[in-house]
Coordinates of C-alpha atoms and ligand atoms in Angstrom, one line a residue:
M52 CA 17.0 -186.1 189.1
K53 CA 13.6 -187.7 188.6
N54 CA 15.0 -189.8 185.6
Q55 CA 18.0 -190.9 187.4
I56 CA 15.8 -192.3 190.3
I57 CA 13.8 -194.2 188.0
T58 CA 16.7 -195.6 186.1
Q59 CA 18.3 -196.7 189.4
L60 CA 14.9 -198.1 190.9
T61 CA 14.6 -200.4 187.5
S62 CA 18.3 -201.4 187.2
V63 CA 17.4 -202.7 190.9
V64 CA 14.4 -204.3 190.0
E65 CA 15.7 -205.9 186.9
N66 CA 19.3 -206.9 188.3
R67 CA 17.8 -208.7 191.0
E68 CA 18.3 -212.4 191.4
T69 CA 16.0 -214.5 189.4
N70 CA 12.5 -215.3 191.4
D71 CA 14.0 -213.1 194.3
T72 CA 11.1 -211.0 195.2
V73 CA 13.2 -208.9 198.1
I74 CA 14.4 -205.9 196.8
N75 CA 17.2 -203.9 198.7
L76 CA 18.4 -200.5 197.1
P77 CA 22.0 -199.8 197.2
E78 CA 23.5 -197.7 199.9
D79 CA 24.8 -195.2 197.2
S80 CA 21.1 -194.5 195.9
P81 CA 19.8 -191.0 196.2
F82 CA 17.7 -191.8 199.3
D83 CA 18.7 -191.5 203.1
A84 CA 18.3 -194.8 205.0
E85 CA 14.8 -194.2 206.1
Q86 CA 13.6 -193.7 202.5
R87 CA 15.5 -196.7 201.4
Q88 CA 13.7 -199.0 204.0
W89 CA 10.3 -197.2 203.2
L90 CA 11.2 -198.0 199.3
N91 CA 12.6 -201.2 200.0
G92 CA 9.3 -202.3 201.7
L93 CA 7.1 -201.0 198.9
L94 CA 9.1 -202.5 196.1
T95 CA 9.3 -205.9 197.8
G96 CA 5.6 -206.2 198.0
I97 CA 5.0 -205.1 194.7
S98 CA 7.5 -207.7 193.3
T99 CA 6.1 -210.1 195.4
I100 CA 2.2 -209.5 194.3
A101 CA 3.7 -209.6 190.4
A102 CA 5.7 -212.6 191.1
A103 CA 2.6 -214.3 192.0
A104 CA 0.2 -213.3 189.3
N105 CA 2.8 -214.3 186.8
A106 CA 3.5 -217.8 188.3
G107 CA 1.5 -220.6 186.9
P108 CA -1.2 -222.7 189.0
E109 CA 0.8 -224.7 191.6
E110 CA 1.1 -228.3 190.5
A111 CA -0.5 -230.5 193.1
A112 CA 1.2 -233.6 194.6
P113 CA -0.5 -236.4 192.4
A114 CA -2.7 -238.7 194.8
T115 CA -0.9 -241.9 195.7
P116 CA -1.8 -245.2 193.7
L117 CA -4.0 -247.6 196.3
K118 CA -5.5 -251.0 195.0
V119 CA -8.6 -252.0 196.8
Y120 CA -9.7 -255.4 196.3
Y121 CA -12.6 -257.2 197.6
G122 CA -14.3 -260.7 198.1
S123 CA -18.4 -260.4 198.1
Q124 CA -21.1 -262.9 197.9
S125 CA -24.2 -261.0 198.7
G126 CA -22.6 -257.1 198.2
N127 CA -21.8 -256.2 201.8
C128 CA -18.0 -255.9 201.0
E129 CA -18.5 -254.4 197.8
V130 CA -20.4 -251.7 199.1
L131 CA -17.8 -251.1 201.4
S132 CA -14.9 -251.2 199.2
K133 CA -16.7 -248.7 197.1
D134 CA -17.1 -246.3 200.3
L135 CA -13.2 -247.3 200.9
K136 CA -12.4 -245.7 197.4
K137 CA -14.4 -242.4 198.4
F138 CA -12.8 -242.1 201.5
S139 CA -9.5 -242.9 200.4
A140 CA -9.4 -239.9 198.0
T141 CA -10.0 -237.4 200.8
Q142 CA -6.9 -239.2 202.4
G143 CA -4.5 -238.6 199.6
F144 CA -4.8 -241.8 197.7
E145 CA -6.1 -242.7 194.5
A146 CA -7.9 -245.9 194.5
E147 CA -8.6 -248.7 191.9
L148 CA -11.2 -251.1 192.8
A149 CA -11.4 -254.8 191.7
E150 CA -12.5 -258.2 192.8
L151 CA -10.1 -260.5 194.2
D152 CA -10.5 -263.1 191.7
T153 CA -9.3 -260.7 189.2
I154 CA -5.5 -260.7 190.5
T155 CA -3.2 -263.4 191.6
P156 CA -1.3 -263.3 194.7
A157 CA 2.1 -262.6 192.4
D158 CA 0.5 -259.6 191.3
L159 CA 0.1 -258.1 194.7
A160 CA 4.0 -257.6 194.6
A161 CA 4.0 -254.8 191.9
H162 CA 2.0 -252.4 194.7
Q163 CA 3.1 -250.7 198.0
H164 CA -0.7 -250.1 199.2
V165 CA -3.3 -252.7 199.1
L166 CA -6.4 -253.1 201.2
I167 CA -8.7 -255.8 201.2
I168 CA -12.2 -256.5 202.2
C169 CA -13.7 -260.2 202.3
S170 CA -16.8 -262.0 203.5
T171 CA -16.6 -265.6 204.2
F172 CA -19.4 -268.1 203.2
G173 CA -20.6 -271.6 203.1
E174 CA -18.7 -273.1 205.9
G175 CA -15.8 -270.8 206.2
E176 CA -15.1 -270.3 202.7
P177 CA -14.1 -267.2 200.2
P178 CA -17.1 -265.9 198.1
D179 CA -17.4 -267.0 194.8
N180 CA -15.3 -263.9 193.4
A181 CA -12.5 -264.5 195.9
K182 CA -12.2 -268.1 195.4
N183 CA -9.4 -268.5 192.8
F184 CA -7.1 -265.5 194.6
Y185 CA -7.6 -267.5 197.9
T186 CA -6.8 -270.8 196.8
A187 CA -3.8 -269.8 195.1
L188 CA -2.5 -267.6 197.8
M189 CA -3.0 -270.7 200.6
A190 CA -1.1 -272.8 198.1
S191 CA 2.3 -274.3 199.7
D192 CA 4.3 -272.9 196.8
A193 CA 2.7 -269.3 196.7
A194 CA 5.7 -266.8 195.9
P195 CA 7.2 -264.4 198.6
L196 CA 5.9 -261.2 199.0
P197 CA 7.9 -258.1 199.4
A198 CA 8.0 -255.5 202.5
T199 CA 7.2 -253.2 200.4
L200 CA 3.8 -254.2 200.1
N201 CA 1.9 -252.7 202.7
F202 CA -1.5 -253.9 203.3
G203 CA -4.8 -254.0 205.4
V204 CA -7.5 -256.5 205.6
C205 CA -11.3 -256.1 206.7
G206 CA -13.0 -259.3 207.6
L207 CA -17.0 -259.9 207.2
G208 CA -18.6 -262.7 208.7
D209 CA -21.3 -263.8 211.0
S210 CA -20.3 -265.0 214.5
S211 CA -23.2 -267.3 214.7
Y212 CA -21.1 -269.7 212.0
T213 CA -18.6 -271.9 213.4
H214 CA -15.4 -270.7 211.0
F215 CA -16.3 -267.0 211.9
N216 CA -14.4 -264.7 209.2
K217 CA -12.2 -267.5 208.4
A218 CA -11.4 -266.2 204.8
G219 CA -10.8 -262.7 205.9
E220 CA -8.0 -264.0 208.9
D221 CA -6.7 -266.8 206.4
I222 CA -5.9 -264.3 204.0
Y223 CA -4.3 -261.8 206.3
S224 CA -2.3 -264.2 208.3
R225 CA -0.8 -265.7 204.6
L226 CA 0.2 -262.4 203.2
V227 CA 2.2 -261.6 206.8
E228 CA 3.9 -265.2 206.2
L229 CA 4.7 -264.3 202.7
G230 CA 6.5 -261.3 203.7
A231 CA 4.1 -258.2 203.0
T232 CA 3.8 -255.6 205.8
P233 CA 0.4 -255.0 207.6
C234 CA -0.2 -251.4 207.9
H235 CA -2.8 -252.3 210.9
E236 CA -4.0 -255.2 212.7
W237 CA -6.8 -257.2 210.6
I238 CA -10.5 -256.5 211.5
S239 CA -13.1 -259.1 212.1
C240 CA -16.4 -257.6 211.5
D241 CA -19.9 -259.2 212.6
V242 CA -23.5 -258.7 211.2
S243 CA -23.2 -255.4 212.6
F244 CA -20.0 -254.3 210.9
E245 CA -20.8 -250.5 210.5
D246 CA -18.8 -249.0 213.2
D247 CA -15.9 -251.8 213.2
Y248 CA -15.0 -251.0 209.3
A249 CA -15.3 -247.2 210.0
A250 CA -12.6 -247.9 213.1
W251 CA -10.5 -250.0 211.0
K252 CA -10.5 -247.6 207.8
E253 CA -9.8 -244.7 210.1
A254 CA -6.8 -246.6 211.7
V255 CA -5.5 -247.4 208.3
F256 CA -5.1 -244.0 207.0
K257 CA -4.1 -243.0 210.1
S258 CA -1.0 -245.4 210.2
E259 CA 2.5 -244.0 209.7
V260 CA 2.9 -246.0 206.5
F261 CA -0.4 -244.4 204.8
V262 CA 0.4 -241.1 206.4
N263 CA 3.9 -240.7 205.3
A264 CA 2.7 -242.0 201.6
A265 CA -0.2 -239.7 201.3
G266 CA -0.3 -237.5 198.3
A267 CA -2.5 -234.6 197.4
S268 CA -6.5 -235.1 198.6
S269 CA -9.6 -234.2 197.2
S270 CA -12.8 -233.6 199.0
A271 CA -14.3 -236.5 197.4
A272 CA -13.5 -238.9 194.6
S273 CA -14.5 -238.2 191.1
A274 CA -17.9 -239.6 190.1
D275 CA -17.5 -242.7 187.7
P276 CA -20.4 -242.3 185.5
D277 CA -20.7 -246.0 185.1
E278 CA -21.3 -246.5 189.0
Y279 CA -24.8 -246.9 189.9
E280 CA -25.2 -245.9 193.5
P281 CA -28.9 -247.1 194.5
K282 CA -31.0 -244.7 196.8
Y283 CA -32.4 -247.6 198.7
T284 CA -30.0 -249.8 200.5
K285 CA -29.7 -252.4 203.6
N286 CA -29.4 -249.0 205.9
N287 CA -32.0 -247.0 203.9
P288 CA -34.5 -249.3 202.9
F289 CA -37.6 -248.7 200.6
I290 CA -40.9 -249.4 202.6
G291 CA -42.9 -251.9 200.1
N292 CA -46.4 -253.2 201.3
L293 CA -47.4 -257.0 201.2
I294 CA -49.7 -257.7 198.3
H295 CA -50.4 -261.1 198.9
V296 CA -49.0 -264.5 200.1
E297 CA -50.1 -268.1 199.0
T298 CA -49.0 -271.6 199.9
L299 CA -47.7 -273.4 197.5
S300 CA -46.7 -276.7 199.2
G301 CA -49.6 -279.3 200.1
P302 CA -50.9 -279.8 203.3
D303 CA -49.3 -282.9 204.0
S304 CA -45.8 -281.5 202.6
A305 CA -42.9 -281.6 205.1
K306 CA -42.1 -278.2 204.0
C307 CA -44.2 -275.2 204.0
V308 CA -43.2 -273.0 201.1
N309 CA -44.9 -269.7 200.3
H310 CA -45.4 -267.5 197.2
I311 CA -45.1 -263.6 198.5
E312 CA -45.9 -260.5 196.5
I313 CA -44.5 -257.3 197.6
S314 CA -45.8 -254.0 196.2
L315 CA -42.8 -251.3 195.1
A316 CA -45.3 -248.8 194.0
G317 CA -43.6 -245.2 194.6
G318 CA -40.2 -246.5 194.2
G319 CA -39.6 -245.7 190.7
E320 CA -36.4 -246.7 189.4
D321 CA -34.8 -246.7 192.5
V322 CA -36.1 -250.1 193.0
D323 CA -35.6 -251.5 189.7
Y324 CA -34.2 -254.9 189.9
H325 CA -32.8 -257.8 187.2
V326 CA -33.8 -261.3 187.1
G327 CA -31.0 -263.1 189.4
D328 CA -31.1 -260.4 191.7
A329 CA -31.9 -260.8 195.7
L330 CA -34.3 -258.9 197.6
G331 CA -33.0 -257.6 201.2
V332 CA -35.9 -257.9 203.9
W333 CA -35.6 -256.6 207.2
P334 CA -38.1 -258.4 209.5
L335 CA -39.8 -258.0 212.9
N336 CA -39.6 -260.9 215.8
C337 CA -42.4 -262.9 216.8
A338 CA -44.4 -260.9 219.6
K339 CA -45.0 -264.7 221.0
E340 CA -41.5 -265.3 221.4
V341 CA -40.7 -261.6 222.8
N342 CA -43.1 -262.6 225.4
E343 CA -41.3 -266.2 226.5
I344 CA -38.0 -264.1 226.6
L345 CA -39.0 -261.4 229.0
K346 CA -40.8 -264.1 231.2
A347 CA -37.6 -266.1 231.3
G348 CA -35.5 -263.3 232.0
S349 CA -37.8 -261.9 234.6
F350 CA -38.7 -258.6 232.5
T351 CA -41.9 -256.6 232.2
G352 CA -40.7 -255.4 228.9
K353 CA -41.2 -252.1 230.0
E354 CA -37.6 -251.4 231.3
I355 CA -36.0 -248.4 229.4
V356 CA -32.5 -249.5 227.8
E357 CA -30.0 -247.4 226.0
Q358 CA -28.9 -248.3 222.6
K359 CA -26.5 -246.1 220.3
T360 CA -29.5 -245.0 218.5
G361 CA -31.4 -243.8 221.6
S362 CA -33.4 -245.4 224.4
A363 CA -36.7 -247.6 224.2
S364 CA -38.5 -250.0 225.8
L365 CA -37.0 -253.4 226.2
R366 CA -40.4 -254.9 224.8
V367 CA -39.9 -252.7 221.7
L368 CA -35.9 -253.4 221.1
L369 CA -36.7 -256.9 221.5
Q370 CA -39.6 -257.0 218.8
N371 CA -38.0 -254.8 216.5
K372 CA -34.2 -254.2 216.5
L373 CA -32.7 -257.2 218.2
D374 CA -31.4 -260.7 217.3
I375 CA -33.5 -262.5 219.9
H376 CA -32.1 -266.0 219.2
T377 CA -28.2 -266.0 218.6
V378 CA -26.2 -266.8 221.6
N379 CA -22.2 -266.1 221.0
A380 CA -19.1 -266.0 222.6
K381 CA -19.7 -261.7 223.4
C382 CA -23.1 -262.0 224.7
L383 CA -21.8 -265.1 227.0
E384 CA -18.9 -262.8 228.4
T385 CA -21.5 -259.6 228.7
W386 CA -24.0 -261.9 230.6
G387 CA -20.9 -263.0 232.8
L388 CA -21.3 -266.7 231.6
S389 CA -18.0 -268.6 230.7
E390 CA -19.9 -271.2 228.4
A391 CA -23.2 -272.4 227.3
P392 CA -24.2 -275.9 225.4
D393 CA -24.0 -275.8 221.7
D394 CA -27.2 -274.5 219.9
Y395 CA -28.7 -272.9 223.1
Q396 CA -30.5 -269.8 221.9
V397 CA -31.1 -266.6 224.0
V398 CA -34.3 -268.0 225.7
D399 CA -32.7 -271.4 226.6
V400 CA -29.6 -269.4 228.2
L401 CA -32.2 -267.4 230.5
R402 CA -34.2 -270.6 231.4
E403 CA -31.6 -272.8 232.1
L404 CA -28.3 -270.8 232.9
K405 CA -30.3 -268.1 234.5
P406 CA -27.7 -265.1 234.3
E407 CA -28.3 -262.1 236.7
L408 CA -28.7 -259.8 234.3
D409 CA -30.6 -256.2 234.4
A410 CA -32.2 -254.9 231.1
Q411 CA -29.3 -253.2 229.9
M412 CA -27.0 -255.7 230.4
F413 CA -29.1 -258.2 228.7
V414 CA -29.8 -255.7 225.8
D415 CA -25.9 -255.3 225.5
G416 CA -25.2 -258.9 224.8
L417 CA -27.7 -259.2 221.9
R418 CA -26.9 -258.7 218.3
A419 CA -28.7 -256.2 216.0
L420 CA -31.5 -258.1 214.1
Q421 CA -30.2 -258.5 210.5
P422 CA -32.1 -258.1 206.8
R423 CA -32.5 -261.6 205.3
L424 CA -31.9 -262.1 201.4
Y425 CA -34.3 -263.9 199.1
S426 CA -34.0 -264.6 195.2
I427 CA -36.2 -262.5 193.4
A428 CA -38.9 -264.9 191.7
S429 CA -40.6 -262.3 189.2
S430 CA -39.6 -260.6 186.4
P431 CA -40.4 -257.0 186.2
K432 CA -41.3 -257.2 182.7
K433 CA -44.0 -259.5 183.7
H434 CA -45.1 -257.7 187.1
P435 CA -43.6 -254.0 187.0
G436 CA -44.0 -252.8 190.4
E437 CA -43.8 -255.9 192.2
V438 CA -41.1 -258.2 193.4
H439 CA -42.2 -261.9 194.3
L440 CA -40.4 -264.3 196.3
T441 CA -40.6 -268.1 197.1
V442 CA -40.0 -268.4 200.8
G443 CA -39.7 -271.9 202.6
E444 CA -40.7 -271.6 206.2
V445 CA -38.0 -272.4 208.8
H446 CA -39.4 -274.7 211.3
Y447 CA -37.2 -276.9 213.6
Y448 CA -37.2 -278.4 216.9
L449 CA -34.2 -277.9 219.5
F450 CA -34.3 -279.5 223.2
D451 CA -37.8 -280.6 222.7
K452 CA -38.9 -277.0 221.9
E453 CA -40.6 -275.9 218.5
R454 CA -38.4 -273.2 217.1
K455 CA -38.8 -270.9 213.9
G456 CA -37.1 -268.7 211.6
V457 CA -37.7 -265.2 212.0
A458 CA -38.2 -263.6 208.5
S459 CA -39.3 -266.7 206.8
T460 CA -42.3 -267.0 209.2
W461 CA -43.1 -263.5 209.6
L462 CA -43.4 -263.0 205.7
G463 CA -45.3 -266.3 205.5
D464 CA -47.5 -266.3 208.4
R465 CA -47.5 -263.1 210.8
L466 CA -47.7 -260.4 208.0
S467 CA -51.2 -259.4 206.9
A468 CA -51.8 -257.6 203.3
G469 CA -51.1 -254.1 203.1
S470 CA -48.2 -254.5 205.9
N471 CA -45.1 -252.4 205.6
I472 CA -41.9 -254.3 204.6
G473 CA -38.5 -252.7 204.7
V474 CA -37.2 -254.1 201.5
Y475 CA -33.9 -253.3 199.1
I476 CA -32.5 -254.5 196.0
Q477 CA -29.4 -256.6 196.3
S478 CA -27.7 -256.6 193.0
S479 CA -26.1 -260.1 191.9
A480 CA -24.4 -258.7 188.7
H481 CA -22.8 -262.2 188.4
F482 CA -26.1 -264.0 188.4
H483 CA -27.8 -262.0 185.6
I484 CA -28.7 -264.2 182.5
T485 CA -26.0 -263.3 179.8
G486 CA -26.6 -261.2 176.9
N487 CA -24.9 -263.7 174.6
D488 CA -28.4 -265.8 173.4
D489 CA -25.9 -268.4 172.4
A490 CA -24.3 -268.8 175.6
P491 CA -25.2 -272.3 177.6
V492 CA -26.9 -271.9 181.0
I493 CA -26.8 -274.1 183.6
M494 CA -29.7 -273.4 186.3
I495 CA -29.2 -274.8 189.8
G496 CA -32.0 -274.3 192.5
P497 CA -30.8 -274.3 195.8
G498 CA -32.9 -273.3 199.1
T499 CA -36.5 -274.0 198.2
G500 CA -35.3 -275.5 195.1
I501 CA -37.7 -273.3 192.9
A502 CA -37.6 -269.6 193.3
P503 CA -35.4 -269.0 190.4
F504 CA -37.4 -271.3 187.8
R505 CA -40.8 -269.7 188.1
Ligands
LIG605 C1 -28.4 -264.7 198.6 C2 -29.5 -265.6 199.1 C3 -30.8 -265.8 198.6 C4 -31.7 -266.8 199.4 N1 -32.9 -267.0 198.5 C5 -33.7 -267.3 199.0 C6 -35.3 -268.2 198.8 O1 -35.4 -267.5 197.6 N2 -35.9 -268.6 199.5 C7 -35.8 -269.2 200.9 O2 -36.7 -269.6 201.3 N3 -34.7 -268.8 201.3 C8 -33.8 -267.7 200.7 N4 -32.2 -267.5 201.5 C9 -32.2 -267.9 202.9 C10 -32.8 -266.8 203.7 O3 -32.0 -265.5 203.4 C11 -33.2 -267.2 205.1 O4 -31.8 -267.5 205.5 C12 -33.8 -268.3 205.5 O5 -35.3 -267.6 204.9 C13 -34.4 -268.2 207.0 O6 -34.4 -267.1 207.3 P1 -35.5 -267.2 208.7 O7 -35.1 -265.5 209.2 O8 -36.4 -267.4 208.5 O9 -34.5 -268.0 209.7 P2 -33.5 -267.4 210.8 O10 -34.2 -266.9 211.9 O11 -32.3 -266.6 210.4 O12 -33.2 -269.0 211.2 C14 -32.3 -270.0 210.5 C15 -31.3 -270.3 211.3 O13 -31.9 -271.3 212.4 C16 -31.2 -272.1 212.9 N5 -31.7 -273.3 212.5 C17 -32.5 -273.7 211.2 N6 -32.7 -275.0 211.4 C18 -32.1 -275.7 212.3 C19 -31.9 -276.8 212.8 N7 -32.7 -278.0 212.2 N8 -31.2 -277.2 214.1 C20 -30.9 -276.1 214.6 N9 -30.5 -274.8 214.3 C21 -31.4 -274.5 212.9 C22 -29.9 -271.8 212.3 O14 -28.8 -271.1 213.1 C23 -30.2 -271.0 211.1 O15 -29.2 -270.1 210.7 C24 -31.6 -266.8 200.5 C25 -30.2 -266.5 201.3 C26 -29.4 -266.2 200.6 C27 -27.8 -265.6 201.1
LIG606 C1 -25.2 -268.8 203.2 C2 -24.1 -268.3 204.1 C3 -23.0 -268.6 204.8 C4 -22.1 -267.9 205.5 N1 -21.0 -268.8 206.0 C5 -20.4 -267.8 206.8 C6 -19.3 -268.6 207.5 O1 -18.9 -269.4 207.8 N2 -18.4 -267.6 208.3 C7 -18.8 -266.6 208.8 O2 -17.9 -265.5 209.4 N3 -19.6 -265.8 208.1 C8 -20.6 -266.3 207.1 N4 -21.3 -265.8 206.5 C9 -21.7 -264.4 207.0 C10 -21.6 -263.5 205.8 O3 -19.9 -263.3 205.8 C11 -22.0 -262.3 206.3 O4 -23.3 -262.0 206.3 C12 -21.0 -261.1 205.2 O5 -21.5 -259.6 205.7 C13 -21.5 -261.3 204.1 O6 -20.5 -260.1 203.2 P1 -20.8 -260.1 201.6 O7 -22.3 -259.7 201.3 O8 -19.9 -259.1 201.1 O9 -20.8 -261.5 201.0 C14 -22.7 -266.9 205.7 C15 -23.8 -266.0 205.1 C16 -24.3 -266.8 204.3 C17 -25.5 -266.4 203.8

């Protein structure tokens, strides 16, 4: 009897449909209904566990290919592209990153998901590493693109320029014109681009076409061993110290040019640089100008105002955090003004147009203060642990009032030896001296004209 039961159970389990883990003993098996039900449950449980143990690892759906192209002159778009690549891995995409000039517009036709981040330089021009792509895209004979090309564009610019974000906008409009499908409206980011970029990034990966195409996601992009991630960046600067300032120009010179030495002691290899790189410098505004603005707006400076980062007194914010010169469309709108004469700066608006503003409204209209870039004028081989700059002070007259640049005069005039300076290395890989000693080199000195030749 015992053997008969075992034989029957074995035959039921062996003869079940392949992959079927549910077991039903036949009604003629030597059990009553209640026993059969109990045994069916037991055997189904055992066979399910066994099937799971025997199965190989589940094959994950592959991540969907994504192309991320960037055009970047001073590195911001390149940094954002790397972030986009990492983020895309968490959303089911495997991104490949490249400069825009590595492709032609026709190459885009082969792809289904393309994201472009591009800044605007010069007077509304694309950055150097996007010029060929841009020119070919704008050409009247550019080939049509398929609607299967789903794309997004994020533009980085500066609203104080006449052609604000022209390159990004042109690229977006032309891709639409040629037949490609935008997955999201293009985004036009100003100098404080972080929040707008983050919102665009979220929106792109939430768009229907990206959600439907997403494959398996990973928690992070696999680390590229060749990719160097600097510790000190625009948003996490190294705190260096001013060593020394020496004026290079003569007393009768029309321009004041200063040689500036900054100590990078303690930064170690996280502040290593190459000849050809630039140094990002976070300046502070001039206290005298802050006083003029407070007076012009009838503020005391003690008013407490809210910012995303917390609250602070108006004076502290004007001194350390806000662009106290630039007037753009956003600030006029915030201040309830329809227009202002060209070249008006913040102090002119307050003095001449006298908008009715409380301190919070005033601050809400101002842009965040930005770092300035300076070509590095030293070699780490000759001056380890230091970085030297050659900075021309910016002074000019507007509406019969003397004006000055924020950073160039802060470095040259208002900082004393030993003062802290927030800095970061802005790598310019395309500007490094070639390793090929036979290659001809043409050196051109714009700006102060001498920084790269020291
Ligand atoms: C990659 C790179 C490398 C650079 N390297 C160097 C370098 O080695 N040395 C160097 O000196 N600079 C260099 N610069 C320029 C530098 O970054 C700053 O732009 C410059 O020092 C002015 O900054 P600032 O804060 O003093 O002036 P800001 O406060 O930025 O004021 C400049 C602004 O003032 C206004 N302005 C200036 N003159 C007039 C005028 N006549 N009429 C009306 N408005 C006017 C304009 O709006 C102008 O944009 C470099 C820039 C880049 C992008
Ligand atoms: C010399 C110079 C010219 C610029 N010209 C423009 C311009 O015409 N329009 C604009 O919107 N932004 C302009 N910008 C601002 C840059 O686009 C902005 O700083 C952007 O964040 C740079 O991104 P990138 O570092 O990726 O090149 C200019 C900046 C510099 C330094």
